[in-house]
Amino acid sequence: FAVGVLRAGTINGRVVLDTFLIAVSLAVAAIPEGWPRS
């Protein structure tokens, strides 16, 4: 997330939002579906 914001050069709300959503979606996708539910 931080790398994407730094690569953008300027702090733009749209870039921050897009990068944040990508980071969250990758984190959720990394959770295996086979984990036991508590």
mmCIF file of C-alpha atoms in Angstrom:
data_model
loop_
_atom_site.group_PDB
_atom_site.id
_atom_site.type_symbol
_atom_site.label_atom_id
_atom_site.label_comp_id
_atom_site.label_asym_id
_atom_site.label_seq_id
_atom_site.Cartn_x
_atom_site.Cartn_y
_atom_site.Cartn_z
ATOM 1 C CA PHE A 1 0.000 0.000 0.000
ATOM 2 C CA ALA A 2 2.688 2.476 1.040
ATOM 3 C CA VAL A 3 4.795 1.656 -2.020
ATOM 4 C CA GLY A 4 1.893 2.400 -4.348
ATOM 5 C CA VAL A 5 1.272 5.759 -2.705
ATOM 6 C CA LEU A 6 4.959 6.665 -2.873
ATOM 7 C CA ARG A 7 5.201 5.622 -6.538
ATOM 8 C CA ALA A 8 2.272 7.904 -7.367
ATOM 9 C CA GLY A 9 4.471 10.864 -6.432
ATOM 10 C CA THR A 10 1.657 13.050 -5.159
ATOM 11 C CA ILE A 11 -0.946 12.220 -2.560
ATOM 12 C CA ASN A 12 -4.047 11.935 -4.707
ATOM 13 C CA GLY A 13 -7.276 10.731 -3.108
ATOM 14 C CA ARG A 14 -8.172 8.535 -6.079
ATOM 15 C CA VAL A 15 -4.761 6.849 -6.159
ATOM 16 C CA VAL A 16 -4.851 6.248 -2.403
ATOM 17 C CA LEU A 17 -8.348 4.748 -2.621
ATOM 18 C CA ASP A 18 -7.487 2.474 -5.551
ATOM 19 C CA THR A 19 -4.272 1.281 -3.924
ATOM 20 C CA PHE A 20 -6.049 0.678 -0.613
ATOM 21 C CA LEU A 21 -8.802 -1.360 -2.263
ATOM 22 C CA ILE A 22 -6.236 -3.453 -4.139
ATOM 23 C CA ALA A 23 -4.303 -4.083 -0.916
ATOM 24 C CA VAL A 24 -7.468 -5.141 0.919
ATOM 25 C CA SER A 25 -8.626 -7.400 -1.909
ATOM 26 C CA LEU A 26 -5.228 -9.128 -2.056
ATOM 27 C CA ALA A 27 -5.249 -9.630 1.715
ATOM 28 C CA VAL A 28 -8.736 -11.165 1.605
ATOM 29 C CA ALA A 29 -7.816 -13.364 -1.359
ATOM 30 C CA ALA A 30 -4.770 -14.656 0.524
ATOM 31 C CA ILE A 31 -6.972 -16.132 3.269
ATOM 32 C CA PRO A 32 -7.471 -19.809 2.459
ATOM 33 C CA GLU A 33 -11.072 -20.923 2.179
ATOM 34 C CA GLY A 34 -10.237 -24.150 3.988
ATOM 35 C CA TRP A 35 -9.726 -22.469 7.348
ATOM 36 C CA PRO A 36 -12.063 -23.793 10.043
ATOM 37 C CA ARG A 37 -14.779 -21.363 11.012
ATOM 38 C CA SER A 38 -15.136 -20.636 14.709
#
